[in-house]
PDB file of C-alpha atoms and ligand atoms in Angstrom:
ATOM      1  CA  MET A   1      -8.858  34.431  11.442  1.00 94.00           C
ATOM      2  CA  GLU A   2      -9.033  33.137  14.971  1.00 94.00           C
ATOM      3  CA  VAL A   3     -10.232  35.918  17.266  1.00 97.00           C
ATOM      4  CA  ILE A   4      -9.423  35.475  20.956  1.00 96.00           C
ATOM      5  CA  LEU A   5     -11.161  37.833  23.350  1.00 97.00           C
ATOM      6  CA  THR A   6      -9.382  38.316  26.660  1.00 96.00           C
ATOM      7  CA  GLU A   7     -10.323  40.145  29.826  1.00 95.00           C
ATOM      8  CA  ASP A   8      -7.442  42.564  30.028  1.00 97.00           C
ATOM      9  CA  TYR A   9      -3.941  43.528  28.894  1.00 98.00           C
ATOM     10  CA  ASN A  10      -2.365  40.949  31.169  1.00 98.00           C
ATOM     11  CA  GLU A  11      -4.306  38.029  29.706  1.00 97.00           C
ATOM     12  CA  MET A  12      -3.750  39.357  26.162  1.00 98.00           C
ATOM     13  CA  SER A  13       0.006  39.451  26.828  1.00 98.00           C
ATOM     14  CA  LYS A  14       0.060  35.953  28.332  1.00 98.00           C
ATOM     15  CA  ILE A  15      -1.783  34.459  25.370  1.00 97.00           C
ATOM     16  CA  SER A  16       0.453  36.227  22.819  1.00 98.00           C
ATOM     17  CA  ALA A  17       3.607  35.141  24.673  1.00 98.00           C
ATOM     18  CA  GLY A  18       2.162  31.621  24.974  1.00 98.00           C
ATOM     19  CA  GLU A  19       1.849  31.423  21.173  1.00 97.00           C
ATOM     20  CA  ILE A  20       5.516  32.390  20.767  1.00 98.00           C
ATOM     21  CA  ALA A  21       6.635  30.021  23.537  1.00 98.00           C
ATOM     22  CA  ARG A  22       4.745  27.113  21.964  1.00 97.00           C
ATOM     23  CA  GLN A  23       6.403  27.826  18.620  1.00 98.00           C
ATOM     24  CA  VAL A  24       9.896  27.979  20.199  1.00 98.00           C
ATOM     25  CA  ARG A  25       9.349  24.755  22.172  1.00 98.00           C
ATOM     26  CA  LYS A  26       8.127  22.970  19.053  1.00 97.00           C
ATOM     27  CA  LYS A  27      11.033  24.234  16.920  1.00 98.00           C
ATOM     28  CA  PRO A  28      13.969  25.602  18.953  1.00 98.00           C
ATOM     29  CA  ASN A  29      15.509  27.311  15.908  1.00 98.00           C
ATOM     30  CA  SER A  30      12.277  29.087  14.984  1.00 98.00           C
ATOM     31  CA  VAL A  31      12.389  32.321  13.040  1.00 98.00           C
ATOM     32  CA  ILE A  32      10.270  34.816  14.972  1.00 99.00           C
ATOM     33  CA  GLY A  33       9.164  38.208  13.680  1.00 98.00           C
ATOM     34  CA  LEU A  34       8.946  40.829  16.427  1.00 98.00           C
ATOM     35  CA  ALA A  35       7.197  44.152  16.887  1.00 98.00           C
ATOM     36  CA  THR A  36       7.726  47.289  18.971  1.00 98.00           C
ATOM     37  CA  GLY A  37       5.325  49.747  20.622  1.00 96.00           C
ATOM     38  CA  SER A  38       3.379  49.697  23.879  1.00 97.00           C
ATOM     39  CA  THR A  39       1.298  46.662  22.933  1.00 98.00           C
ATOM     40  CA  PRO A  40       4.017  43.951  23.002  1.00 98.00           C
ATOM     41  CA  LEU A  41       5.672  45.156  26.241  1.00 98.00           C
ATOM     42  CA  GLY A  42       3.603  42.745  28.373  1.00 98.00           C
ATOM     43  CA  THR A  43       4.220  39.928  25.895  1.00 98.00           C
ATOM     44  CA  TYR A  44       7.976  40.479  26.204  1.00 98.00           C
ATOM     45  CA  LYS A  45       7.746  40.609  30.018  1.00 98.00           C
ATOM     46  CA  GLU A  46       5.988  37.242  29.958  1.00 98.00           C
ATOM     47  CA  LEU A  47       8.588  35.780  27.566  1.00 98.00           C
ATOM     48  CA  ILE A  48      11.339  36.956  29.939  1.00 98.00           C
ATOM     49  CA  ARG A  49       9.507  35.292  32.829  1.00 98.00           C
ATOM     50  CA  LEU A  50       9.123  32.073  30.848  1.00 98.00           C
ATOM     51  CA  HIS A  51      12.859  32.156  30.106  1.00 98.00           C
ATOM     52  CA  LYS A  52      13.910  32.862  33.705  1.00 98.00           C
ATOM     53  CA  GLU A  53      11.402  30.692  35.537  1.00 98.00           C
ATOM     54  CA  GLU A  54      10.608  27.936  33.064  1.00 98.00           C
ATOM     55  CA  GLY A  55      13.824  27.743  31.049  1.00 98.00           C
ATOM     56  CA  LEU A  56      12.356  28.807  27.705  1.00 98.00           C
ATOM     57  CA  ASP A  57      15.427  28.589  25.499  1.00 98.00           C
ATOM     58  CA  PHE A  58      16.103  31.276  22.892  1.00 98.00           C
ATOM     59  CA  SER A  59      19.680  30.213  22.102  1.00 98.00           C
ATOM     60  CA  LYS A  60      18.807  28.997  18.606  1.00 98.00           C
ATOM     61  CA  VAL A  61      15.958  31.399  17.856  1.00 98.00           C
ATOM     62  CA  ILE A  62      16.413  33.836  14.972  1.00 98.00           C
ATOM     63  CA  THR A  63      14.506  37.130  15.068  1.00 98.00           C
ATOM     64  CA  PHE A  64      13.546  39.747  12.508  1.00 98.00           C
ATOM     65  CA  ASN A  65      11.971  43.010  13.605  1.00 98.00           C
ATOM     66  CA  LEU A  66       9.310  44.669  11.538  1.00 98.00           C
ATOM     67  CA  ASP A  67      10.621  48.184  11.263  1.00 98.00           C
ATOM     68  CA  GLU A  68      12.889  51.032  12.333  1.00 98.00           C
ATOM     69  CA  TYR A  69      12.827  54.813  12.070  1.00 97.00           C
ATOM     70  CA  LEU A  70      15.143  56.186   9.405  1.00 97.00           C
ATOM     71  CA  GLY A  71      17.680  58.603  10.821  1.00 95.00           C
ATOM     72  CA  LEU A  72      17.884  57.207  14.365  1.00 95.00           C
ATOM     73  CA  PRO A  73      21.113  55.429  15.360  1.00 95.00           C
ATOM     74  CA  PRO A  74      20.697  52.082  17.185  1.00 94.00           C
ATOM     75  CA  ALA A  75      21.764  53.661  20.496  1.00 94.00           C
ATOM     76  CA  HIS A  76      19.059  56.360  20.314  1.00 95.00           C
ATOM     77  CA  LYS A  77      16.629  55.669  23.125  1.00 94.00           C
ATOM     78  CA  GLU A  78      13.606  55.910  20.826  1.00 95.00           C
ATOM     79  CA  SER A  79      15.080  53.652  18.167  1.00 97.00           C
ATOM     80  CA  TYR A  80      13.482  50.244  17.812  1.00 97.00           C
ATOM     81  CA  ASN A  81      16.915  48.639  18.116  1.00 98.00           C
ATOM     82  CA  PHE A  82      17.267  50.171  21.571  1.00 98.00           C
ATOM     83  CA  PHE A  83      13.688  49.226  22.489  1.00 98.00           C
ATOM     84  CA  MET A  84      14.242  45.574  21.607  1.00 98.00           C
ATOM     85  CA  TRP A  85      17.478  45.243  23.579  1.00 98.00           C
ATOM     86  CA  GLU A  86      16.030  47.041  26.604  1.00 98.00           C
ATOM     87  CA  ASN A  87      12.702  45.232  26.676  1.00 98.00           C
ATOM     88  CA  LEU A  88      13.597  41.744  25.523  1.00 98.00           C
ATOM     89  CA  PHE A  89      16.951  40.721  24.099  1.00 98.00           C
ATOM     90  CA  LYS A  90      19.208  41.654  27.025  1.00 98.00           C
ATOM     91  CA  HIS A  91      17.020  39.623  29.402  1.00 98.00           C
ATOM     92  CA  ILE A  92      17.002  36.329  27.460  1.00 98.00           C
ATOM     93  CA  ASN A  93      19.668  33.978  26.108  1.00 98.00           C
ATOM     94  CA  ILE A  94      19.398  35.038  22.477  1.00 98.00           C
ATOM     95  CA  ASN A  95      22.536  34.945  20.327  1.00 98.00           C
ATOM     96  CA  PRO A  96      23.111  38.577  19.195  1.00 98.00           C
ATOM     97  CA  GLU A  97      24.158  37.234  15.792  1.00 98.00           C
ATOM     98  CA  ASN A  98      20.638  35.871  15.341  1.00 98.00           C
ATOM     99  CA  VAL A  99      18.977  39.248  15.950  1.00 98.00           C
ATOM    100  CA  HIS A 100      17.887  41.362  12.974  1.00 98.00           C
ATOM    101  CA  VAL A 101      16.432  44.839  13.373  1.00 98.00           C
ATOM    102  CA  PRO A 102      16.393  47.172  10.356  1.00 98.00           C
ATOM    103  CA  GLN A 103      19.084  49.838  10.596  1.00 97.00           C
ATOM    104  CA  GLY A 104      18.022  53.469  10.701  1.00 96.00           C
ATOM    105  CA  MET A 105      21.362  54.932   9.638  1.00 96.00           C
ATOM    106  CA  VAL A 106      22.067  53.028   6.431  1.00 95.00           C
ATOM    107  CA  GLU A 107      23.628  54.848   3.491  1.00 93.00           C
ATOM    108  CA  ASP A 108      21.688  53.025   0.848  1.00 96.00           C
ATOM    109  CA  ALA A 109      18.257  52.198   2.254  1.00 96.00           C
ATOM    110  CA  GLU A 110      17.075  50.463  -0.909  1.00 96.00           C
ATOM    111  CA  GLU A 111      20.045  48.121  -0.892  1.00 97.00           C
ATOM    112  CA  PHE A 112      19.520  47.468   2.813  1.00 98.00           C
ATOM    113  CA  CYS A 113      15.849  46.567   2.255  1.00 98.00           C
ATOM    114  CA  GLU A 114      16.786  44.055  -0.437  1.00 98.00           C
ATOM    115  CA  TRP A 115      19.411  42.556   1.882  1.00 98.00           C
ATOM    116  CA  TYR A 116      16.844  42.286   4.709  1.00 98.00           C
ATOM    117  CA  GLU A 117      14.394  40.404   2.502  1.00 98.00           C
ATOM    118  CA  LYS A 118      17.168  38.030   1.435  1.00 98.00           C
ATOM    119  CA  GLU A 119      18.189  37.407   5.062  1.00 98.00           C
ATOM    120  CA  ILE A 120      14.597  36.430   5.913  1.00 98.00           C
ATOM    121  CA  GLU A 121      14.593  34.055   2.965  1.00 98.00           C
ATOM    122  CA  LYS A 122      18.019  32.626   3.895  1.00 98.00           C
ATOM    123  CA  ALA A 123      16.747  31.932   7.423  1.00 98.00           C
ATOM    124  CA  GLY A 124      13.948  29.846   5.899  1.00 98.00           C
ATOM    125  CA  GLY A 125      11.152  32.430   6.229  1.00 98.00           C
ATOM    126  CA  ILE A 126       9.339  33.612   9.337  1.00 98.00           C
ATOM    127  CA  ASP A 127       7.595  30.900  11.379  1.00 98.00           C
ATOM    128  CA  LEU A 128       5.597  33.267  13.576  1.00 98.00           C
ATOM    129  CA  GLN A 129       5.172  37.011  13.232  1.00 98.00           C
ATOM    130  CA  LEU A 130       3.996  39.106  16.184  1.00 98.00           C
ATOM    131  CA  LEU A 131       2.121  42.299  15.244  1.00 98.00           C
ATOM    132  CA  GLY A 132       0.512  45.298  16.862  1.00 98.00           C
ATOM    133  CA  ILE A 133      -1.854  47.627  15.029  1.00 98.00           C
ATOM    134  CA  GLY A 134      -1.726  51.396  14.636  1.00 96.00           C
ATOM    135  CA  SER A 135      -4.802  53.507  15.258  1.00 94.00           C
ATOM    136  CA  ASP A 136      -4.847  54.114  11.472  1.00 95.00           C
ATOM    137  CA  GLY A 137      -4.946  50.356  10.881  1.00 97.00           C
ATOM    138  CA  HIS A 138      -1.300  49.943   9.931  1.00 97.00           C
ATOM    139  CA  ILE A 139       0.724  46.778  10.540  1.00 98.00           C
ATOM    140  CA  ALA A 140       4.433  47.517  10.922  1.00 98.00           C
ATOM    141  CA  PHE A 141       4.710  50.933   9.220  1.00 97.00           C
ATOM    142  CA  ASN A 142       2.488  49.949   6.303  1.00 98.00           C
ATOM    143  CA  GLU A 143       0.398  53.074   6.316  1.00 97.00           C
ATOM    144  CA  PRO A 144      -3.057  53.269   4.678  1.00 97.00           C
ATOM    145  CA  GLY A 145      -2.809  52.628   0.960  1.00 97.00           C
ATOM    146  CA  SER A 146       0.214  50.325   1.184  1.00 98.00           C
ATOM    147  CA  SER A 147       0.078  47.594  -1.419  1.00 98.00           C
ATOM    148  CA  PHE A 148      -0.739  44.140  -0.083  1.00 98.00           C
ATOM    149  CA  GLY A 149       2.151  42.968  -2.271  1.00 98.00           C
ATOM    150  CA  SER A 150       4.652  45.416  -0.755  1.00 98.00           C
ATOM    151  CA  ARG A 151       8.076  44.243   0.425  1.00 98.00           C
ATOM    152  CA  THR A 152      10.597  45.741   2.863  1.00 98.00           C
ATOM    153  CA  ARG A 153      11.066  49.358   1.835  1.00 98.00           C
ATOM    154  CA  VAL A 154      11.172  52.972   2.984  1.00 98.00           C
ATOM    155  CA  LYS A 155       7.769  54.335   3.949  1.00 97.00           C
ATOM    156  CA  THR A 156       6.645  57.888   4.732  1.00 97.00           C
ATOM    157  CA  LEU A 157       4.771  57.980   8.029  1.00 96.00           C
ATOM    158  CA  GLU A 158       1.195  59.237   8.284  1.00 95.00           C
ATOM    159  CA  GLU A 159       0.430  62.340  10.333  1.00 95.00           C
ATOM    160  CA  GLN A 160      -1.673  60.154  12.677  1.00 93.00           C
ATOM    161  CA  THR A 161       1.271  57.804  13.313  1.00 94.00           C
ATOM    162  CA  ILE A 162       3.632  60.694  13.954  1.00 96.00           C
ATOM    163  CA  GLU A 163       1.118  62.128  16.427  1.00 96.00           C
ATOM    164  CA  ASP A 164       0.552  58.725  18.122  1.00 93.00           C
ATOM    165  CA  ASN A 165       4.272  58.082  18.476  1.00 94.00           C
ATOM    166  CA  SER A 166       5.143  61.603  19.634  1.00 95.00           C
ATOM    167  CA  ARG A 167       4.296  60.446  23.186  1.00 93.00           C
ATOM    168  CA  PHE A 168       7.686  58.711  23.265  1.00 93.00           C
ATOM    169  CA  PHE A 169       9.665  61.783  22.116  1.00 95.00           C
ATOM    170  CA  ASN A 170      10.372  65.161  23.743  1.00 94.00           C
ATOM    171  CA  SER A 171       8.347  66.896  21.045  1.00 95.00           C
ATOM    172  CA  ILE A 172       6.435  66.000  17.891  1.00 96.00           C
ATOM    173  CA  ASP A 173       9.165  67.710  15.829  1.00 96.00           C
ATOM    174  CA  GLU A 174      11.608  64.988  16.882  1.00 95.00           C
ATOM    175  CA  VAL A 175       9.523  62.127  15.444  1.00 96.00           C
ATOM    176  CA  PRO A 176      11.105  60.888  12.214  1.00 97.00           C
ATOM    177  CA  HIS A 177       8.960  61.077   9.084  1.00 97.00           C
ATOM    178  CA  PHE A 178      10.430  57.999   7.415  1.00 97.00           C
ATOM    179  CA  ALA A 179      10.944  54.384   8.371  1.00 97.00           C
ATOM    180  CA  ILE A 180      12.186  51.131   6.940  1.00 98.00           C
ATOM    181  CA  THR A 181       9.397  48.584   7.219  1.00 98.00           C
ATOM    182  CA  MET A 182       8.656  45.033   6.159  1.00 98.00           C
ATOM    183  CA  GLY A 183       5.935  45.127   3.531  1.00 98.00           C
ATOM    184  CA  VAL A 184       2.433  43.693   3.813  1.00 98.00           C
ATOM    185  CA  GLY A 185       3.538  41.018   1.332  1.00 98.00           C
ATOM    186  CA  THR A 186       6.554  40.185   3.511  1.00 98.00           C
ATOM    187  CA  ILE A 187       4.329  39.860   6.590  1.00 98.00           C
ATOM    188  CA  LEU A 188       1.739  37.709   4.818  1.00 98.00           C
ATOM    189  CA  GLU A 189       4.453  35.162   4.014  1.00 98.00           C
ATOM    190  CA  ALA A 190       4.969  34.363   7.713  1.00 98.00           C
ATOM    191  CA  ARG A 191       3.606  30.877   8.459  1.00 98.00           C
ATOM    192  CA  LYS A 192       1.629  32.105  11.437  1.00 98.00           C
ATOM    193  CA  ILE A 193       0.661  35.605  12.542  1.00 98.00           C
ATOM    194  CA  VAL A 194      -0.310  36.764  16.030  1.00 98.00           C
ATOM    195  CA  LEU A 195      -1.725  40.294  16.210  1.00 98.00           C
ATOM    196  CA  ALA A 196      -2.332  41.742  19.664  1.00 98.00           C
ATOM    197  CA  ALA A 197      -4.305  44.909  20.395  1.00 98.00           C
ATOM    198  CA  ASN A 198      -5.453  46.609  23.557  1.00 98.00           C
ATOM    199  CA  GLY A 199      -7.193  49.792  24.636  1.00 98.00           C
ATOM    200  CA  LYS A 200     -10.271  51.728  23.630  1.00 97.00           C
ATOM    201  CA  ASN A 201      -8.412  53.724  20.986  1.00 96.00           C
ATOM    202  CA  LYS A 202      -7.989  50.487  18.985  1.00 98.00           C
ATOM    203  CA  ALA A 203     -11.654  49.379  19.212  1.00 98.00           C
ATOM    204  CA  GLN A 204     -12.880  51.007  16.013  1.00 98.00           C
ATOM    205  CA  VAL A 205      -9.942  49.935  13.894  1.00 98.00           C
ATOM    206  CA  CYS A 206     -10.133  46.347  15.242  1.00 98.00           C
ATOM    207  CA  ALA A 207     -13.806  46.108  14.288  1.00 98.00           C
ATOM    208  CA  ARG A 208     -12.945  47.393  10.811  1.00 98.00           C
ATOM    209  CA  PHE A 209     -10.044  45.063  10.067  1.00 98.00           C
ATOM    210  CA  ILE A 210     -11.652  41.951  11.563  1.00 98.00           C
ATOM    211  CA  GLU A 211     -15.251  42.342  10.433  1.00 98.00           C
ATOM    212  CA  GLY A 212     -15.074  44.901   7.636  1.00 98.00           C
ATOM    213  CA  PRO A 213     -14.056  44.441   4.016  1.00 98.00           C
ATOM    214  CA  ILE A 214     -10.470  43.858   2.916  1.00 98.00           C
ATOM    215  CA  ASP A 215      -9.258  47.371   2.308  1.00 97.00           C
ATOM    216  CA  SER A 216      -5.772  48.735   1.659  1.00 96.00           C
ATOM    217  CA  GLN A 217      -6.784  51.822   3.672  1.00 98.00           C
ATOM    218  CA  ILE A 218      -6.692  49.514   6.740  1.00 98.00           C
ATOM    219  CA  THR A 219      -3.620  47.434   6.008  1.00 98.00           C
ATOM    220  CA  ALA A 220      -4.295  45.026   8.914  1.00 98.00           C
ATOM    221  CA  SER A 221      -7.323  43.805   6.936  1.00 98.00           C
ATOM    222  CA  ALA A 222      -4.810  41.978   4.697  1.00 98.00           C
ATOM    223  CA  LEU A 223      -4.664  39.404   7.508  1.00 98.00           C
ATOM    224  CA  GLN A 224      -8.074  38.184   6.325  1.00 98.00           C
ATOM    225  CA  LEU A 225      -6.090  36.644   3.459  1.00 98.00           C
ATOM    226  CA  HIS A 226      -3.774  34.754   5.800  1.00 98.00           C
ATOM    227  CA  PRO A 227      -4.515  31.099   6.609  1.00 97.00           C
ATOM    228  CA  HIS A 228      -3.160  31.187  10.188  1.00 97.00           C
ATOM    229  CA  ALA A 229      -3.788  34.590  11.749  1.00 98.00           C
ATOM    230  CA  VAL A 230      -4.633  34.772  15.449  1.00 97.00           C
ATOM    231  CA  ILE A 231      -5.999  38.053  16.786  1.00 98.00           C
ATOM    232  CA  VAL A 232      -5.733  38.569  20.553  1.00 98.00           C
ATOM    233  CA  LEU A 233      -7.732  41.489  21.978  1.00 98.00           C
ATOM    234  CA  ASP A 234      -8.329  42.884  25.423  1.00 98.00           C
ATOM    235  CA  GLU A 235     -11.869  43.824  26.385  1.00 97.00           C
ATOM    236  CA  ALA A 236     -11.557  47.493  25.404  1.00 98.00           C
ATOM    237  CA  ALA A 237     -10.136  46.752  21.949  1.00 98.00           C
ATOM    238  CA  SER A 238     -12.912  44.234  21.262  1.00 98.00           C
ATOM    239  CA  SER A 239     -15.739  46.530  22.395  1.00 97.00           C
ATOM    240  CA  GLN A 240     -16.979  47.398  18.874  1.00 98.00           C
ATOM    241  CA  LEU A 241     -16.952  43.875  17.415  1.00 98.00           C
ATOM    242  CA  LYS A 242     -20.346  42.646  16.226  1.00 98.00           C
ATOM    243  CA  ARG A 243     -19.687  38.905  16.513  1.00 97.00           C
ATOM    244  CA  LYS A 244     -18.394  38.788  20.083  1.00 96.00           C
ATOM    245  CA  LYS A 245     -20.897  36.092  20.997  1.00 95.00           C
ATOM    246  CA  TYR A 246     -19.428  33.785  18.337  1.00 95.00           C
ATOM    247  CA  TYR A 247     -15.802  34.363  19.397  1.00 95.00           C
ATOM    248  CA  ASN A 248     -16.719  33.845  23.041  1.00 94.00           C
ATOM    249  CA  TRP A 249     -18.614  30.645  22.264  1.00 92.00           C
ATOM    250  CA  ILE A 250     -15.511  29.211  20.613  1.00 89.00           C
ATOM    251  CA  ARG A 251     -13.375  30.187  23.600  1.00 88.00           C
ATOM    252  CA  ASP A 252     -15.824  28.647  26.053  1.00 89.00           C
ATOM    253  CA  ASN A 253     -16.134  25.436  24.052  1.00 90.00           C
ATOM    254  CA  LYS A 254     -12.457  24.754  23.432  1.00 81.00           C
ATOM    255  CA  HIS A 255     -12.921  21.036  24.077  1.00 83.00           C
ATOM    256  CA  MET A 256     -15.265  20.768  21.079  1.00 83.00           C
ATOM    257  CA  VAL A 257     -13.003  22.930  18.919  1.00 76.00           C
ATOM    258  CA  LYS A 258     -10.152  20.604  19.861  1.00 75.00           C
ATOM    259  CA  LYS A 259     -12.156  17.513  19.005  1.00 79.00           C
ATOM    260  CA  TYR A 260     -13.152  18.709  15.543  1.00 79.00           C
ATOM    261  CA  LEU A 261     -10.264  20.992  14.602  1.00 68.00           C
ATOM    262  CA  GLY A 262      -7.430  19.246  16.463  1.00 63.00           C
ATOM    263  CA  ARG A 263      -6.161  22.261  18.390  1.00 59.00           C
TER     264      ARG A 263
HETATM  265  P1  LIG B   1       1.313  50.675  19.993  1.00 54.72           P
HETATM  266  O1  LIG B   1       1.671  50.780  18.446  1.00 54.72           O
HETATM  267  O2  LIG B   1       1.551  49.250  20.371  1.00 54.72           O
HETATM  268  O3  LIG B   1       2.291  51.590  20.677  1.00 54.72           O
HETATM  269  O4  LIG B   1      -0.104  51.079  20.133  1.00 54.72           O
HETATM  270  C1  LIG B   1       1.203  49.821  17.581  1.00 54.72           C
HETATM  271  C2  LIG B   1       1.593  50.125  16.159  1.00 54.72           C
HETATM  272  O5  LIG B   1       1.709  51.302  15.786  1.00 54.72           O
HETATM  273  O6  LIG B   1       1.784  49.172  15.391  1.00 54.72           O
END
C-alpha cells in the first residue's frame, strides 16, 4: 500500500481527485468506482473544478457506486443516488446512461445484485475505485466480519454505522438497517484503489487497517492484499500511525522514488 500523508482535508481531497483525473486523462472511457459520505465531498468539489476550469472530460466515463440504502427511493434526499447527482453528476458532463448507483427500491434485491456485478464485468471491470472508511473499519457497507470474497449483496448495517450515519437523518429511527453493497471481493478486483480518510475519529481505525494484521473485523485491511492501493490521509486521521517517518520520507523524496519505481 502507498500511504500518502497530507496536511489537511483540502490537500487530501486534491490528491484523491488528482488520482481520478489522471486516470480519466489517461483513459477517457475509464470505469470509475465512486463512494458517498462526508469524506469524498471535497474530492468531488475538486473534480467539478477540474471539469469547469481545466476541461476534464467525463463524457465517456462510466461510473459504479459502491452502495445504497435499501428502502430509500432515488429522489430521497438521504439516498446515495440523490447524493451523487447533487454533489457530482449534475455539475459535470457525464452521460446519465453511464452512471450506475445501486437501487434502493428493487423488488428482487438478489437479482439486482447479480445484474450489478454483470454490468461491472460488461464494462470491463473497474479501473479505479474511490473509497472512504467507516469508523468500524468498513469499506462500502462491508461491515466487520464480511468475507473478503464477498460480492454485491444485501448487508445488515452495524449499530455503529447506523449511529454514525444518523447525523444525516432527522432521527436515528429513520436510518435504514439494510443496504445493497459491492462486496470486498468486488472491490479488490478494481485495478487501482484510492482510499481517503480524514478526522480524528478515523485515526484508530486507520492505524489498524494500515499497520495491523489482515482481519475481517476491519474489512479495509483487505486492501493489504491489493497490488495498487493508495491511502490518502489528513493529519488527524494519520495521528496514530507508527511508521509516519517512513511515509513522510517517501513523500519528501519523490524524485528518488520516481527514479527507481518509475512514478
Ligand atoms: P464518512 O463515511 O465519509 O461520512 O465518514 C465513510 C464510510 O462510512 O465509508
